[in-house]
PDB file of C-alpha atoms in Angstrom:
ATOM      1  CA  GLY A   1       0.135   0.385   0.303  1.00 51.00           C
ATOM      2  CA  GLN A   2       0.450   3.602  -0.140  1.00 59.00           C
ATOM      3  CA  GLN A   3       3.454   4.579   2.338  1.00 67.00           C
ATOM      4  CA  LEU A   4       4.625   8.789   3.113  1.00 86.00           C
ATOM      5  CA  ASN A   5       8.020   9.606   2.828  1.00 90.00           C
ATOM      6  CA  GLN A   6       9.812   9.461   6.351  1.00 94.00           C
ATOM      7  CA  SER A   7      12.794  10.704   7.076  1.00 95.00           C
ATOM      8  CA  PRO A   8      15.415   9.850   8.357  1.00 96.00           C
ATOM      9  CA  GLN A   9      15.004   5.763   8.224  1.00 93.00           C
ATOM     10  CA  SER A  10      17.096   5.890  12.386  1.00 95.00           C
ATOM     11  CA  MET A  11      18.979   8.627  14.667  1.00 95.00           C
ATOM     12  CA  PHE A  12      21.308   6.930  16.461  1.00 95.00           C
ATOM     13  CA  ILE A  13      21.578  10.382  19.072  1.00 95.00           C
ATOM     14  CA  GLN A  14      23.075  10.738  22.455  1.00 96.00           C
ATOM     15  CA  GLU A  15      20.693  11.927  25.634  1.00 97.00           C
ATOM     16  CA  GLY A  16      20.132  14.966  25.679  1.00 97.00           C
ATOM     17  CA  GLU A  17      20.424  16.133  22.123  1.00 97.00           C
ATOM     18  CA  ASP A  18      17.450  17.142  20.445  1.00 97.00           C
ATOM     19  CA  VAL A  19      15.658  15.156  17.407  1.00 96.00           C
ATOM     20  CA  SER A  20      14.292  16.055  14.516  1.00 97.00           C
ATOM     21  CA  MET A  21      12.250  13.820  12.202  1.00 97.00           C
ATOM     22  CA  ASN A  22       9.472  14.743   9.428  1.00 96.00           C
ATOM     23  CA  CYS A  23       7.013  13.238   7.034  1.00 96.00           C
ATOM     24  CA  THR A  24       6.424  14.430   3.570  1.00 95.00           C
ATOM     25  CA  SER A  25       3.574  13.301   0.661  1.00 94.00           C
ATOM     26  CA  SER A  26       2.284  14.297  -2.494  1.00 91.00           C
ATOM     27  CA  SER A  27      -1.274  14.359  -1.395  1.00 89.00           C
ATOM     28  CA  ILE A  28      -3.197  16.265   0.795  1.00 92.00           C
ATOM     29  CA  PHE A  29      -4.297  15.482   4.415  1.00 93.00           C
ATOM     30  CA  ASN A  30      -6.428  16.860   6.585  1.00 91.00           C
ATOM     31  CA  THR A  31      -5.311  15.122   9.270  1.00 93.00           C
ATOM     32  CA  TRP A  32      -1.274  14.612  10.613  1.00 94.00           C
ATOM     33  CA  LEU A  33      -0.797  11.921  13.355  1.00 94.00           C
ATOM     34  CA  TRP A  34       2.791  10.625  15.306  1.00 97.00           C
ATOM     35  CA  TYR A  35       2.428   7.848  16.740  1.00 96.00           C
ATOM     36  CA  LYS A  36       5.343   5.564  19.055  1.00 97.00           C
ATOM     37  CA  GLN A  37       6.109   1.888  18.743  1.00 96.00           C
ATOM     38  CA  GLU A  38       8.075   0.635  21.389  1.00 94.00           C
ATOM     39  CA  PRO A  39       9.383  -3.545  21.017  1.00 89.00           C
ATOM     40  CA  GLY A  40       6.714  -5.786  21.364  1.00 87.00           C
ATOM     41  CA  GLU A  41       3.755  -2.923  21.523  1.00 91.00           C
ATOM     42  CA  GLY A  42       1.243  -1.281  18.993  1.00 93.00           C
ATOM     43  CA  PRO A  43       1.695   1.927  17.916  1.00 94.00           C
ATOM     44  CA  VAL A  44       0.252   4.729  20.590  1.00 94.00           C
ATOM     45  CA  LEU A  45      -0.469   7.683  19.733  1.00 94.00           C
ATOM     46  CA  LEU A  46       1.749  11.151  20.491  1.00 96.00           C
ATOM     47  CA  ILE A  47       0.336  14.048  18.978  1.00 96.00           C
ATOM     48  CA  ALA A  48      -3.004  14.856  16.774  1.00 94.00           C
ATOM     49  CA  LEU A  49      -2.947  18.108  13.889  1.00 95.00           C
ATOM     50  CA  TYR A  50      -5.835  18.791  13.026  1.00 92.00           C
ATOM     51  CA  LYS A  51      -4.969  22.478  11.222  1.00 93.00           C
ATOM     52  CA  ALA A  52      -2.698  23.778   8.304  1.00 94.00           C
ATOM     53  CA  GLY A  53       0.018  25.532  10.470  1.00 94.00           C
ATOM     54  CA  GLU A  54      -0.532  24.488  13.497  1.00 94.00           C
ATOM     55  CA  LEU A  55       1.995  23.530  15.935  1.00 96.00           C
ATOM     56  CA  THR A  56       0.938  21.179  19.051  1.00 95.00           C
ATOM     57  CA  SER A  57       3.544  20.323  22.038  1.00 95.00           C
ATOM     58  CA  ASN A  58       3.412  17.208  24.220  1.00 94.00           C
ATOM     59  CA  GLY A  59       6.003  17.524  27.048  1.00 95.00           C
ATOM     60  CA  ARG A  60       8.828  17.282  25.365  1.00 97.00           C
ATOM     61  CA  LEU A  61       7.827  16.582  21.936  1.00 97.00           C
ATOM     62  CA  THR A  62       6.891  19.287  19.575  1.00 97.00           C
ATOM     63  CA  ALA A  63       4.996  18.367  16.122  1.00 97.00           C
ATOM     64  CA  GLN A  64       3.297  20.983  12.964  1.00 97.00           C
ATOM     65  CA  PHE A  65       1.027  20.133  10.717  1.00 96.00           C
ATOM     66  CA  GLY A  66       2.805  22.305   7.480  1.00 95.00           C
ATOM     67  CA  ILE A  67       1.048  24.749   5.635  1.00 95.00           C
ATOM     68  CA  THR A  68       0.683  22.906   2.605  1.00 93.00           C
ATOM     69  CA  ARG A  69      -0.987  20.076   4.159  1.00 93.00           C
ATOM     70  CA  LYS A  70       1.566  17.764   2.383  1.00 94.00           C
ATOM     71  CA  ASP A  71       4.316  17.306   5.212  1.00 95.00           C
ATOM     72  CA  SER A  72       4.271  17.676   9.267  1.00 97.00           C
ATOM     73  CA  PHE A  73       7.405  17.544  11.341  1.00 97.00           C
ATOM     74  CA  LEU A  74       8.174  16.132  15.086  1.00 98.00           C
ATOM     75  CA  ASN A  75      10.761  17.567  17.356  1.00 98.00           C
ATOM     76  CA  ILE A  76      11.850  15.916  20.173  1.00 97.00           C
ATOM     77  CA  SER A  77      14.050  17.886  22.621  1.00 97.00           C
ATOM     78  CA  ALA A  78      16.523  16.741  25.720  1.00 97.00           C
ATOM     79  CA  SER A  79      16.191  13.438  24.557  1.00 97.00           C
ATOM     80  CA  ILE A  80      16.073  10.683  27.364  1.00 96.00           C
ATOM     81  CA  PRO A  81      17.083   7.159  26.882  1.00 95.00           C
ATOM     82  CA  SER A  82      12.743   5.715  26.990  1.00 95.00           C
ATOM     83  CA  ASP A  83      12.607   7.965  23.818  1.00 96.00           C
ATOM     84  CA  VAL A  84      13.739   4.653  21.909  1.00 96.00           C
ATOM     85  CA  GLY A  85      11.255   3.101  19.339  1.00 96.00           C
ATOM     86  CA  ILE A  86       9.934   3.493  16.422  1.00 96.00           C
ATOM     87  CA  TYR A  87       8.329   6.478  15.486  1.00 97.00           C
ATOM     88  CA  PHE A  88       5.240   6.837  12.741  1.00 95.00           C
ATOM     89  CA  CYS A  89       3.512   9.609  10.910  1.00 95.00           C
ATOM     90  CA  ALA A  90       0.388   9.365   9.341  1.00 94.00           C
ATOM     91  CA  GLY A  91      -1.823  11.387   7.394  1.00 92.00           C
ATOM     92  CA  GLN A  92      -5.708  10.842   7.023  1.00 89.00           C
ATOM     93  CA  ARG A  93      -7.997  12.067   4.505  1.00 85.00           C
ATOM     94  CA  ASN A  94     -12.039  12.073   3.653  1.00 79.00           C
ATOM     95  CA  SER A  95     -12.022   8.697   1.435  1.00 74.00           C
ATOM     96  CA  GLY A  96     -15.280   6.956   0.772  1.00 71.00           C
ATOM     97  CA  GLY A  97     -16.796   8.359   3.847  1.00 69.00           C
ATOM     98  CA  TYR A  98     -14.263   7.507   6.320  1.00 72.00           C
ATOM     99  CA  GLN A  99     -11.038   8.892   7.864  1.00 73.00           C
ATOM    100  CA  LYS A 100      -8.468   7.228   5.062  1.00 80.00           C
ATOM    101  CA  VAL A 101      -4.827   6.796   6.983  1.00 85.00           C
ATOM    102  CA  THR A 102      -1.722   6.502   5.049  1.00 89.00           C
ATOM    103  CA  PHE A 103       1.662   5.386   7.498  1.00 90.00           C
ATOM    104  CA  GLY A 104       4.951   7.099   7.420  1.00 91.00           C
ATOM    105  CA  THR A 105       8.114   3.840   6.793  1.00 89.00           C
ATOM    106  CA  GLY A 106       8.759   5.073  10.322  1.00 92.00           C
ATOM    107  CA  THR A 107      12.032   6.696  12.285  1.00 95.00           C
ATOM    108  CA  LYS A 108      14.227   4.098  14.439  1.00 95.00           C
ATOM    109  CA  LEU A 109      15.277   5.913  17.245  1.00 97.00           C
ATOM    110  CA  GLN A 110      18.623   5.169  19.818  1.00 96.00           C
ATOM    111  CA  VAL A 111      19.540   7.164  22.459  1.00 95.00           C
ATOM    112  CA  ILE A 112      22.977   6.244  23.540  1.00 93.00           C
ATOM    113  CA  PRO A 113      23.330   7.441  27.546  1.00 89.00           C
TER     114      PRO A 113
ATOM    115  CA  ASP B   1     -10.411   2.789  30.061  1.00 63.00           C
ATOM    116  CA  ALA B   2      -9.402  -0.149  28.539  1.00 82.00           C
ATOM    117  CA  GLY B   3      -7.752  -0.200  25.008  1.00 93.00           C
ATOM    118  CA  VAL B   4      -8.092  -2.296  22.524  1.00 96.00           C
ATOM    119  CA  ILE B   5      -7.558  -5.971  22.862  1.00 97.00           C
ATOM    120  CA  GLN B   6      -5.889  -8.637  20.760  1.00 97.00           C
ATOM    121  CA  SER B   7      -5.901 -11.982  21.517  1.00 97.00           C
ATOM    122  CA  PRO B   8      -3.782 -13.989  21.299  1.00 97.00           C
ATOM    123  CA  ARG B   9      -0.170 -12.158  22.058  1.00 96.00           C
ATOM    124  CA  HIS B  10       1.913 -14.851  20.207  1.00 96.00           C
ATOM    125  CA  GLU B  11       0.961 -17.734  17.882  1.00 96.00           C
ATOM    126  CA  VAL B  12       3.045 -20.429  16.527  1.00 97.00           C
ATOM    127  CA  THR B  13       1.422 -23.244  14.273  1.00 96.00           C
ATOM    128  CA  GLU B  14       2.166 -25.118  11.484  1.00 96.00           C
ATOM    129  CA  MET B  15       1.714 -23.889   7.499  1.00 96.00           C
ATOM    130  CA  GLY B  16      -1.652 -25.506   6.406  1.00 96.00           C
ATOM    131  CA  GLN B  17      -3.223 -24.811   9.888  1.00 97.00           C
ATOM    132  CA  GLU B  18      -6.000 -22.248  10.891  1.00 97.00           C
ATOM    133  CA  VAL B  19      -5.265 -19.395  12.873  1.00 97.00           C
ATOM    134  CA  THR B  20      -7.653 -17.078  13.862  1.00 98.00           C
ATOM    135  CA  LEU B  21      -7.023 -13.754  15.578  1.00 98.00           C
ATOM    136  CA  ARG B  22      -9.283 -11.942  17.856  1.00 98.00           C
ATOM    137  CA  CYS B  23      -9.971  -8.303  18.297  1.00 98.00           C
ATOM    138  CA  LYS B  24     -11.973  -6.120  21.052  1.00 98.00           C
ATOM    139  CA  PRO B  25     -12.262  -2.102  20.153  1.00 97.00           C
ATOM    140  CA  ILE B  26     -12.636   0.114  22.223  1.00 96.00           C
ATOM    141  CA  SER B  27     -15.995   0.800  23.737  1.00 95.00           C
ATOM    142  CA  GLY B  28     -18.270   2.720  21.968  1.00 92.00           C
ATOM    143  CA  HIS B  29     -15.573   2.823  18.943  1.00 93.00           C
ATOM    144  CA  ASP B  30     -17.797   2.820  15.281  1.00 90.00           C
ATOM    145  CA  TYR B  31     -14.786   1.660  13.113  1.00 92.00           C
ATOM    146  CA  LEU B  32     -12.546  -1.261  13.729  1.00 94.00           C
ATOM    147  CA  PHE B  33      -9.346  -1.832  11.467  1.00 94.00           C
ATOM    148  CA  TRP B  34      -6.983  -4.571  10.589  1.00 96.00           C
ATOM    149  CA  TYR B  35      -3.480  -3.959   9.903  1.00 96.00           C
ATOM    150  CA  ARG B  36      -0.261  -6.611   8.892  1.00 96.00           C
ATOM    151  CA  GLN B  37       2.743  -5.360  10.170  1.00 94.00           C
ATOM    152  CA  THR B  38       6.076  -6.914   8.073  1.00 92.00           C
ATOM    153  CA  MET B  39       9.490  -5.171   7.959  1.00 87.00           C
ATOM    154  CA  MET B  40       9.224  -4.991   4.587  1.00 85.00           C
ATOM    155  CA  ARG B  41       6.372  -3.704   3.559  1.00 85.00           C
ATOM    156  CA  GLY B  42       5.501  -1.224   6.995  1.00 87.00           C
ATOM    157  CA  LEU B  43       1.786  -1.106   8.503  1.00 89.00           C
ATOM    158  CA  GLU B  44      -0.439  -2.764   5.729  1.00 90.00           C
ATOM    159  CA  LEU B  45      -4.374  -2.171   6.594  1.00 91.00           C
ATOM    160  CA  LEU B  46      -6.153  -5.218   5.261  1.00 95.00           C
ATOM    161  CA  ILE B  47      -9.943  -5.018   6.207  1.00 94.00           C
ATOM    162  CA  TYR B  48     -11.845  -1.828   8.345  1.00 92.00           C
ATOM    163  CA  PHE B  49     -15.589  -2.545   9.921  1.00 93.00           C
ATOM    164  CA  ASN B  50     -18.473   0.745  10.265  1.00 91.00           C
ATOM    165  CA  ASN B  51     -21.063  -0.475  12.952  1.00 92.00           C
ATOM    166  CA  ASN B  52     -19.691  -4.432  11.867  1.00 94.00           C
ATOM    167  CA  VAL B  53     -20.329  -3.871   8.892  1.00 94.00           C
ATOM    168  CA  PRO B  54     -17.137  -4.647   5.985  1.00 93.00           C
ATOM    169  CA  ILE B  55     -16.809  -1.412   4.473  1.00 89.00           C
ATOM    170  CA  ASP B  56     -13.443  -2.219   2.427  1.00 88.00           C
ATOM    171  CA  ASP B  57     -11.674  -5.609   2.176  1.00 92.00           C
ATOM    172  CA  SER B  58      -9.222  -4.208  -0.440  1.00 89.00           C
ATOM    173  CA  GLY B  59      -6.130  -5.091   1.183  1.00 91.00           C
ATOM    174  CA  MET B  60      -6.677  -8.416   2.154  1.00 94.00           C
ATOM    175  CA  PRO B  61      -3.714 -10.513   0.199  1.00 88.00           C
ATOM    176  CA  GLU B  62      -5.804 -13.372  -0.363  1.00 87.00           C
ATOM    177  CA  ASP B  63      -8.935 -15.738  -0.210  1.00 91.00           C
ATOM    178  CA  ARG B  64      -7.053 -17.579   2.523  1.00 96.00           C
ATOM    179  CA  PHE B  65      -7.931 -14.384   4.843  1.00 97.00           C
ATOM    180  CA  SER B  66     -11.015 -13.733   6.162  1.00 97.00           C
ATOM    181  CA  ALA B  67     -12.790 -11.100   8.877  1.00 97.00           C
ATOM    182  CA  LYS B  68     -15.874 -10.779  10.704  1.00 97.00           C
ATOM    183  CA  MET B  69     -17.134  -8.831  13.215  1.00 97.00           C
ATOM    184  CA  PRO B  70     -20.471 -10.744  14.534  1.00 96.00           C
ATOM    185  CA  ASN B  71     -21.127  -7.620  17.244  1.00 95.00           C
ATOM    186  CA  ALA B  72     -19.635  -3.922  17.792  1.00 94.00           C
ATOM    187  CA  SER B  73     -17.149  -5.988  20.644  1.00 95.00           C
ATOM    188  CA  PHE B  74     -15.627  -8.459  19.129  1.00 97.00           C
ATOM    189  CA  SER B  75     -13.989  -9.392  15.702  1.00 98.00           C
ATOM    190  CA  THR B  76     -11.956 -11.865  14.158  1.00 98.00           C
ATOM    191  CA  LEU B  77      -9.692 -11.995  11.125  1.00 98.00           C
ATOM    192  CA  LYS B  78      -8.818 -15.488  10.217  1.00 98.00           C
ATOM    193  CA  ILE B  79      -6.435 -17.117   7.623  1.00 97.00           C
ATOM    194  CA  GLN B  80      -7.074 -20.720   6.550  1.00 97.00           C
ATOM    195  CA  PRO B  81      -4.853 -21.908   5.594  1.00 96.00           C
ATOM    196  CA  SER B  82      -1.739 -20.493   6.899  1.00 96.00           C
ATOM    197  CA  GLU B  83       1.871 -19.796   5.017  1.00 96.00           C
ATOM    198  CA  PRO B  84       4.981 -19.143   6.368  1.00 96.00           C
ATOM    199  CA  ARG B  85       4.189 -15.817   3.959  1.00 95.00           C
ATOM    200  CA  ASP B  86       1.462 -14.731   5.697  1.00 96.00           C
ATOM    201  CA  SER B  87       4.178 -14.648   9.272  1.00 97.00           C
ATOM    202  CA  ALA B  88       3.914 -11.188  10.717  1.00 97.00           C
ATOM    203  CA  VAL B  89       1.736  -8.854  13.437  1.00 97.00           C
ATOM    204  CA  TYR B  90      -1.393  -8.277  13.066  1.00 98.00           C
ATOM    205  CA  PHE B  91      -2.941  -5.027  14.312  1.00 97.00           C
ATOM    206  CA  CYS B  92      -6.298  -4.457  15.190  1.00 97.00           C
ATOM    207  CA  ALA B  93      -7.205  -0.933  16.025  1.00 95.00           C
ATOM    208  CA  SER B  94     -10.462   1.207  16.288  1.00 94.00           C
ATOM    209  CA  SER B  95     -11.568   5.035  16.059  1.00 91.00           C
ATOM    210  CA  LEU B  96     -14.791   6.997  16.336  1.00 87.00           C
ATOM    211  CA  PHE B  97     -16.828   8.294  13.851  1.00 72.00           C
ATOM    212  CA  SER B  98     -17.159  12.230  14.262  1.00 59.00           C
ATOM    213  CA  GLY B  99     -14.180  14.377  12.714  1.00 62.00           C
ATOM    214  CA  ASN B 100     -10.955  13.313  12.444  1.00 72.00           C
ATOM    215  CA  GLN B 101     -10.631  10.930  15.456  1.00 82.00           C
ATOM    216  CA  PRO B 102      -7.008   9.067  14.984  1.00 87.00           C
ATOM    217  CA  GLN B 103      -7.322   5.103  15.457  1.00 89.00           C
ATOM    218  CA  HIS B 104      -5.793   3.533  18.321  1.00 93.00           C
ATOM    219  CA  PHE B 105      -4.230   0.212  18.334  1.00 95.00           C
ATOM    220  CA  GLY B 106      -4.046  -2.731  20.118  1.00 96.00           C
ATOM    221  CA  ASP B 107      -0.856  -4.047  21.080  1.00 94.00           C
ATOM    222  CA  GLY B 108      -0.668  -7.105  18.427  1.00 96.00           C
ATOM    223  CA  THR B 109      -0.553 -10.522  17.599  1.00 97.00           C
ATOM    224  CA  ARG B 110       2.826 -11.686  16.724  1.00 97.00           C
ATOM    225  CA  LEU B 111       2.361 -14.801  13.986  1.00 97.00           C
ATOM    226  CA  SER B 112       5.129 -17.085  13.055  1.00 97.00           C
ATOM    227  CA  ILE B 113       3.838 -19.895  10.575  1.00 97.00           C
ATOM    228  CA  LEU B 114       6.253 -22.743  10.430  1.00 96.00           C
TER     229      LEU B 114
END
């Protein structure tokens, strides 16, 4: 199925560093979502963005809905070891009466203590 | 509140056997989704239901796969006969109908077909 272009694919960072990842698409979405998946678990919703240009924070996480509605980024400030996991972006748009979701390819984050 | 509950968490079986995965969505959610996750293909939508009715099953890979939702609190995904290439993590997710409500995922079933 279709997937969003998410970058980087993986990151090794030192504890305390800031992290930035982004998603781009050739399609317009009306909602952008960011999920985190830890080993053996399902994706957990971190942030939902509903309006172009919207900037939303959740603790050390900040995400923005791109003005063009074709992209979004996620920043994590002052990373800690428990930030380790795979981060997925997801775009939602109306399709056949429901919100069709397209997932990014994921960014694998590893934090070195 | 209870999240999406999937069972079993792990399933190992021999090829040719029937496999049944189960899901209990979040109470009150109108939509239920089945996904498959592999390293090669990422998260793939297999099928989704609205008010217990299958709406789009275009992601179901083959006729060996079938899904049912007999009531608002239970769904099954069945593979018969199973093949080694069906090995993956299968997720169930649910969401509310209104607006742009996001999907909430279960912890998945890790399926290994030998």
